[in-house]
GROMACS .gro file of C-alpha atoms in nm:
model
  287
    1MET     CA    1  -9.406  -3.637  -8.156
    2ALA     CA    2  -9.146  -3.538  -8.414
    3ALA     CA    3  -9.304  -3.195  -8.444
    4LYS     CA    4  -9.494  -3.001  -8.180
    5THR     CA    5  -9.859  -3.098  -8.175
    6THR     CA    6 -10.092  -2.853  -8.009
    7PRO     CA    7 -10.362  -2.997  -7.781
    8TYR     CA    8 -10.617  -2.860  -8.015
    9GLU     CA    9 -10.649  -2.575  -8.259
   10VAL     CA   10 -10.949  -2.348  -8.275
   11GLU     CA   11 -11.040  -2.241  -8.625
   12MET     CA   12 -11.293  -1.963  -8.629
   13THR     CA   13 -11.560  -2.015  -8.896
   14GLN     CA   14 -11.855  -1.800  -8.983
   15SER     CA   15 -12.212  -1.928  -8.974
   16HIS     CA   16 -12.450  -1.752  -9.209
   17ALA     CA   17 -12.827  -1.724  -9.154
   18PRO     CA   18 -13.043  -1.522  -9.394
   19ASP     CA   19 -13.255  -1.379  -9.112
   20VAL     CA   20 -12.964  -1.280  -8.885
   21ALA     CA   21 -12.771  -0.961  -8.954
   22ASN     CA   22 -12.481  -1.036  -8.724
   23ARG     CA   23 -12.252  -1.328  -8.805
   24SER     CA   24 -12.142  -1.548  -8.514
   25LEU     CA   25 -11.806  -1.713  -8.484
   26MET     CA   26 -11.817  -2.087  -8.415
   27PRO     CA   27 -11.510  -2.273  -8.284
   28LYS     CA   28 -11.400  -2.583  -8.471
   29VAL     CA   29 -11.184  -2.809  -8.256
   30LEU     CA   30 -10.917  -3.012  -8.436
   31LEU     CA   31 -10.794  -3.299  -8.222
   32PRO     CA   32 -10.490  -3.516  -8.305
   33LYS     CA   33 -10.538  -3.851  -8.476
   34PRO     CA   34 -10.631  -4.129  -8.231
   35ALA     CA   35 -10.330  -4.335  -8.344
   36GLU     CA   36 -10.015  -4.231  -8.533
   37LEU     CA   37  -9.702  -4.402  -8.664
   38ILE     CA   38  -9.407  -4.167  -8.618
   39THR     CA   39  -9.034  -4.180  -8.689
   40LEU     CA   40  -8.856  -3.984  -8.416
   41PRO     CA   41  -8.584  -3.731  -8.496
   42SER     CA   42  -8.223  -3.829  -8.431
   43HIS     CA   43  -8.191  -3.527  -8.198
   44MET     CA   44  -8.374  -3.459  -7.874
   45ALA     CA   45  -8.691  -3.254  -7.908
   46CYS     CA   46  -8.924  -3.129  -7.635
   47HIS     CA   47  -9.287  -3.024  -7.600
   48ASP     CA   48  -9.604  -3.072  -7.396
   49HIS     CA   49  -9.976  -3.099  -7.465
   50SER     CA   50 -10.303  -3.109  -7.271
   51TYR     CA   51 -10.395  -3.469  -7.354
   52THR     CA   52 -10.243  -3.800  -7.248
   53GLN     CA   53 -10.039  -4.011  -7.490
   54ILE     CA   54  -9.938  -4.376  -7.480
   55VAL     CA   55  -9.611  -4.430  -7.669
   56ILE     CA   56  -9.506  -4.779  -7.782
   57GLY     CA   57  -9.170  -4.860  -7.937
   58LEU     CA   58  -9.179  -5.042  -8.271
   59LYS     CA   59  -8.826  -5.022  -8.414
   60GLY     CA   60  -8.485  -4.898  -8.305
   61GLN     CA   61  -8.417  -4.737  -7.969
   62ALA     CA   62  -8.543  -4.403  -7.842
   63GLU     CA   63  -8.468  -4.197  -7.534
   64PHE     CA   64  -8.759  -4.039  -7.347
   65GLU     CA   65  -8.772  -3.808  -7.050
   66VAL     CA   66  -9.114  -3.750  -6.899
   67ARG     CA   67  -9.148  -3.522  -6.595
   68GLY     CA   68  -8.776  -3.559  -6.528
   69MET     CA   69  -8.775  -3.941  -6.547
   70GLY     CA   70  -8.558  -4.069  -6.832
   71ASN     CA   71  -8.552  -4.415  -6.989
   72ILE     CA   72  -8.486  -4.607  -7.309
   73VAL     CA   73  -8.788  -4.721  -7.512
   74GLY     CA   74  -8.735  -5.001  -7.762
   75PRO     CA   75  -8.963  -5.250  -7.938
   76GLY     CA   76  -9.223  -5.385  -7.699
   77GLN     CA   77  -9.159  -5.112  -7.444
   78GLY     CA   78  -9.349  -4.792  -7.391
   79CYS     CA   79  -9.432  -4.497  -7.173
   80VAL     CA   80  -9.729  -4.289  -7.070
   81VAL     CA   81  -9.703  -3.915  -7.129
   82THR     CA   82  -9.967  -3.772  -6.899
   83SER     CA   83 -10.154  -3.458  -6.993
   84GLY     CA   84  -9.959  -3.138  -6.937
   85SER     CA   85  -9.628  -3.317  -6.879
   86ASP     CA   86  -9.311  -3.170  -7.022
   87HIS     CA   87  -9.134  -3.444  -7.215
   88ALA     CA   88  -8.829  -3.485  -7.436
   89PHE     CA   89  -8.770  -3.756  -7.694
   90GLY     CA   90  -8.532  -3.858  -7.968
   91GLY     CA   91  -8.400  -4.160  -8.155
   92ILE     CA   92  -8.064  -4.298  -8.041
   93VAL     CA   93  -8.017  -4.632  -8.223
   94GLY     CA   94  -8.108  -4.669  -8.590
   95GLN     CA   95  -8.441  -4.548  -8.721
   96SER     CA   96  -8.667  -4.507  -8.419
   97ASP     CA   97  -9.031  -4.578  -8.503
   98ILE     CA   98  -9.308  -4.550  -8.246
   99LEU     CA   99  -9.683  -4.594  -8.223
  100VAL     CA  100  -9.853  -4.302  -8.049
  101LEU     CA  101 -10.204  -4.332  -7.906
  102ASN     CA  102 -10.361  -3.993  -7.838
  103MET     CA  103 -10.617  -4.010  -7.559
  104PRO     CA  104 -10.915  -3.776  -7.512
  105THR     CA  105 -10.859  -3.448  -7.334
  106PRO     CA  106 -10.919  -3.485  -6.956
  107SER     CA  107 -11.272  -3.428  -6.828
  108ASP     CA  108 -11.484  -3.505  -6.522
  109ASP     CA  109 -11.631  -3.819  -6.683
  110ASP     CA  110 -11.303  -3.980  -6.791
  111PRO     CA  111 -11.313  -4.362  -6.816
  112LEU     CA  112 -11.136  -4.549  -6.538
  113LEU     CA  113 -10.826  -4.635  -6.744
  114LEU     CA  114 -10.767  -4.275  -6.852
  115ARG     CA  115 -10.802  -4.156  -6.491
  116LYS     CA  116 -10.550  -4.417  -6.379
  117LEU     CA  117 -10.309  -4.319  -6.654
  118ASN     CA  118 -10.331  -3.952  -6.561
  119GLU     CA  119 -10.268  -4.038  -6.194
  120LEU     CA  120  -9.946  -4.235  -6.258
  121THR     CA  121  -9.643  -4.114  -6.065
  122THR     CA  122  -9.312  -4.047  -6.237
  123SER     CA  123  -9.184  -4.390  -6.129
  124GLU     CA  124  -9.475  -4.570  -6.300
  125ILE     CA  125  -9.479  -4.423  -6.650
  126TYR     CA  126  -9.261  -4.679  -6.832
  127PHE     CA  127  -9.382  -5.030  -6.911
  128GLN     CA  128  -9.298  -5.354  -7.091
  129LEU     CA  129  -9.552  -5.535  -7.311
  130ASP     CA  130  -9.581  -5.912  -7.320
  131GLY     CA  131  -9.521  -6.107  -7.641
  132GLN     CA  132  -9.889  -6.159  -7.721
  133ILE     CA  133  -9.971  -5.789  -7.711
  134GLN     CA  134  -9.660  -5.709  -7.916
  135ARG     CA  135  -9.774  -5.947  -8.191
  136LEU     CA  136 -10.124  -5.798  -8.197
  137ILE     CA  137  -9.982  -5.446  -8.215
  138GLN     CA  138  -9.758  -5.545  -8.508
  139MET     CA  139 -10.066  -5.667  -8.697
  140LEU     CA  140 -10.247  -5.339  -8.631
  141VAL     CA  141  -9.940  -5.139  -8.734
  142GLN     CA  142  -9.925  -5.325  -9.066
  143GLU     CA  143 -10.287  -5.229  -9.134
  144MET     CA  144 -10.215  -4.865  -9.045
  145GLN     CA  145  -9.913  -4.860  -9.276
  146ALA     CA  146 -10.131  -4.989  -9.560
  147SER     CA  147 -10.400  -4.723  -9.493
  148PRO     CA  148 -10.228  -4.427  -9.321
  149ASP     CA  149 -10.519  -4.184  -9.373
  150ASP     CA  150 -10.795  -4.415  -9.248
  151LEU     CA  151 -10.922  -4.242  -8.932
  152LEU     CA  152 -11.166  -4.523  -8.852
  153LEU     CA  153 -10.877  -4.769  -8.858
  154GLY     CA  154 -10.675  -4.537  -8.634
  155ARG     CA  155 -10.963  -4.520  -8.386
  156ALA     CA  156 -10.998  -4.900  -8.395
  157CYS     CA  157 -10.625  -4.935  -8.332
  158ASN     CA  158 -10.642  -4.694  -8.038
  159ASP     CA  159 -10.942  -4.869  -7.884
  160THR     CA  160 -10.792  -5.216  -7.930
  161VAL     CA  161 -10.452  -5.135  -7.781
  162VAL     CA  162 -10.607  -4.941  -7.492
  163ALA     CA  163 -10.834  -5.238  -7.418
  164LEU     CA  164 -10.529  -5.467  -7.415
  165LEU     CA  165 -10.342  -5.230  -7.185
  166GLN     CA  166 -10.640  -5.215  -6.952
  167ARG     CA  167 -10.583  -5.583  -6.875
  168HIS     CA  168 -10.228  -5.495  -6.777
  169ILE     CA  169 -10.294  -5.171  -6.588
  170SER     CA  170 -10.171  -5.328  -6.265
  171ALA     CA  171  -9.839  -5.397  -6.435
  172LEU     CA  172  -9.823  -5.037  -6.551
  173ALA     CA  173  -9.875  -4.921  -6.195
  174SER     CA  174  -9.613  -5.149  -6.042
  175ALA     CA  175  -9.331  -5.148  -6.297
  176HIS     CA  176  -9.107  -4.931  -6.080
  177LYS     CA  177  -9.112  -5.100  -5.741
  178GLU     CA  178  -8.780  -5.120  -5.563
  179SER     CA  179  -8.762  -5.497  -5.616
  180ARG     CA  180  -8.790  -5.456  -5.993
  181PHE     CA  181  -8.461  -5.632  -6.078
  182ASP     CA  182  -8.604  -5.946  -6.241
  183ILE     CA  183  -8.358  -6.183  -6.409
  184GLU     CA  184  -8.644  -6.361  -6.589
  185VAL     CA  185  -8.733  -6.036  -6.765
  186VAL     CA  186  -8.366  -5.980  -6.852
  187ASP     CA  187  -8.339  -6.337  -6.985
  188ARG     CA  188  -8.645  -6.291  -7.205
  189TYR     CA  189  -8.502  -5.970  -7.347
  190ILE     CA  190  -8.170  -6.142  -7.424
  191GLU     CA  191  -8.346  -6.438  -7.588
  192GLN     CA  192  -8.558  -6.208  -7.806
  193HIS     CA  193  -8.255  -6.004  -7.920
  194LEU     CA  194  -7.979  -6.266  -7.917
  195ALA     CA  195  -7.895  -6.216  -8.285
  196GLN     CA  196  -7.840  -5.843  -8.227
  197ARG     CA  197  -7.597  -5.627  -8.035
  198ILE     CA  198  -7.721  -5.597  -7.675
  199SER     CA  199  -7.601  -5.306  -7.462
  200VAL     CA  200  -7.614  -5.268  -7.085
  201ALA     CA  201  -7.845  -4.969  -7.139
  202GLN     CA  202  -8.093  -5.189  -7.325
  203LEU     CA  203  -8.087  -5.454  -7.052
  204ALA     CA  204  -8.134  -5.185  -6.788
  205GLY     CA  205  -8.428  -5.044  -6.982
  206SER     CA  206  -8.597  -5.385  -6.989
  207VAL     CA  207  -8.636  -5.370  -6.609
  208PHE     CA  208  -8.668  -4.990  -6.585
  209LEU     CA  209  -8.341  -4.915  -6.411
  210SER     CA  210  -8.068  -4.668  -6.492
  211GLU     CA  211  -7.757  -4.821  -6.646
  212SER     CA  212  -7.547  -4.763  -6.334
  213GLN     CA  213  -7.814  -4.905  -6.098
  214PHE     CA  214  -7.858  -5.209  -6.319
  215HIS     CA  215  -7.485  -5.281  -6.344
  216VAL     CA  216  -7.441  -5.274  -5.965
  217LEU     CA  217  -7.751  -5.486  -5.891
  218PHE     CA  218  -7.667  -5.734  -6.164
  219LYS     CA  219  -7.311  -5.789  -6.043
  220GLU     CA  220  -7.433  -5.827  -5.683
  221GLN     CA  221  -7.702  -6.082  -5.765
  222MET     CA  222  -7.548  -6.275  -6.055
  223GLY     CA  223  -7.178  -6.262  -5.970
  224VAL     CA  224  -7.077  -6.162  -6.324
  225THR     CA  225  -7.105  -5.846  -6.531
  226PRO     CA  226  -7.398  -5.803  -6.772
  227HIS     CA  227  -7.155  -5.825  -7.065
  228GLN     CA  228  -7.016  -6.159  -6.947
  229TYR     CA  229  -7.368  -6.288  -6.881
  230VAL     CA  230  -7.478  -6.207  -7.236
  231LEU     CA  231  -7.166  -6.374  -7.380
  232ASN     CA  232  -7.245  -6.688  -7.179
  233LYS     CA  233  -7.602  -6.683  -7.313
  234ARG     CA  234  -7.474  -6.648  -7.670
  235VAL     CA  235  -7.232  -6.939  -7.633
  236ASP     CA  236  -7.491  -7.158  -7.458
  237MET     CA  237  -7.730  -7.106  -7.748
  238ALA     CA  238  -7.447  -7.172  -7.995
  239LYS     CA  239  -7.380  -7.506  -7.823
  240GLN     CA  240  -7.747  -7.601  -7.859
  241LEU     CA  241  -7.744  -7.513  -8.229
  242ILE     CA  242  -7.421  -7.710  -8.284
  243GLU     CA  243  -7.578  -8.011  -8.112
  244GLN     CA  244  -7.886  -7.988  -8.334
  245GLY     CA  245  -7.656  -8.019  -8.636
  246ARG     CA  246  -7.871  -7.828  -8.885
  247LEU     CA  247  -7.658  -7.514  -8.930
  248ASN     CA  248  -7.296  -7.445  -9.019
  249LEU     CA  249  -7.073  -7.250  -8.781
  250GLY     CA  250  -7.104  -6.927  -8.979
  251GLN     CA  251  -7.483  -6.936  -8.954
  252ILE     CA  252  -7.463  -7.016  -8.583
  253ALA     CA  253  -7.227  -6.722  -8.525
  254GLU     CA  254  -7.474  -6.489  -8.697
  255LEU     CA  255  -7.781  -6.622  -8.514
  256THR     CA  256  -7.613  -6.587  -8.175
  257GLY     CA  257  -7.510  -6.225  -8.230
  258PHE     CA  258  -7.137  -6.248  -8.299
  259SER     CA  259  -6.995  -5.997  -8.545
  260ASN     CA  260  -6.815  -6.269  -8.739
  261GLN     CA  261  -6.708  -6.632  -8.713
  262SER     CA  262  -6.364  -6.537  -8.584
  263ALA     CA  263  -6.513  -6.351  -8.285
  264PHE     CA  264  -6.743  -6.646  -8.223
  265THR     CA  265  -6.454  -6.894  -8.227
  266HIS     CA  266  -6.242  -6.677  -7.996
  267THR     CA  267  -6.520  -6.634  -7.737
  268PHE     CA  268  -6.629  -6.998  -7.751
  269ALA     CA  269  -6.271  -7.123  -7.703
  270LYS     CA  270  -6.211  -6.876  -7.418
  271LEU     CA  271  -6.516  -7.001  -7.228
  272HIS     CA  272  -6.490  -7.374  -7.301
  273GLY     CA  273  -6.126  -7.438  -7.385
  274ILE     CA  274  -6.202  -7.580  -7.729
  275SER     CA  275  -6.309  -7.428  -8.060
  276PRO     CA  276  -6.663  -7.462  -8.197
  277SER     CA  277  -6.539  -7.699  -8.468
  278GLN     CA  278  -6.373  -7.920  -8.206
  279TYR     CA  279  -6.691  -7.918  -7.998
  280LYS     CA  280  -6.890  -8.013  -8.308
  281ARG     CA  281  -6.661  -8.309  -8.384
  282ARG     CA  282  -6.675  -8.431  -8.022
  283TRP     CA  283  -7.052  -8.404  -8.013
  284SER     CA  284  -7.087  -8.590  -8.343
  285ALA     CA  285  -6.862  -8.868  -8.212
  286VAL     CA  286  -7.073  -8.933  -7.902
  287SER     CA  287  -7.420  -8.876  -8.045
   0.00000   0.00000   0.00000
């Protein structure tokens, strides 16, 4: 992905036979690896190829545009780059690492999943993986990192992940329905990334909406802005951690995604009218 990969390269080799005067040229087809771990460039690059790819985010945030449809791909998210599709890609937040599964070149006897992938419309090419699949992929990625040149391992990784995705092909095909604003999906994303900075673009990407669409729908349905909603989630979790009594306020501020304890105290007091330390004392007095 970081450098243009041709669909295949034909290397002309000579075959020698002692009883044949003329030498024939035999094509040798070099296909891409079945599975690759790639760090995307920090600038946007663009290419196309004649085979389908499944891209899965592992680390950081990346921007993709496939057949004119743009979206953010982060850990646990992915997209399908169908054969022959122009696509652009580049890292936008931190080091952007992805897992790329290179599918066979299209043919008349394609397996059902590959045919379905190649028939996806532009509104169906981005997807979100569930937690179980994400954990399995992380285990496979660790094995690939330990043995980067093991082609058999790469093939096993490709086959395993494709088999997992086959169970979720209906989700791949329905990810972009008009009713796709799902607060449960947004809540899960916030919970999984609560200790980190969370942008509106990232929340929008979790439900496959543009940032502007997401902001309007969110405000209409929730009555608050996404930023305020995330702050409320951070403070609610902070209250739970204070009540558990196992962490100091500095640790709680860090775990709930505040830049420092001062910012945590300011936000907590603004929302609840008392400081975290006052809340802690009150809770200790009644518990």
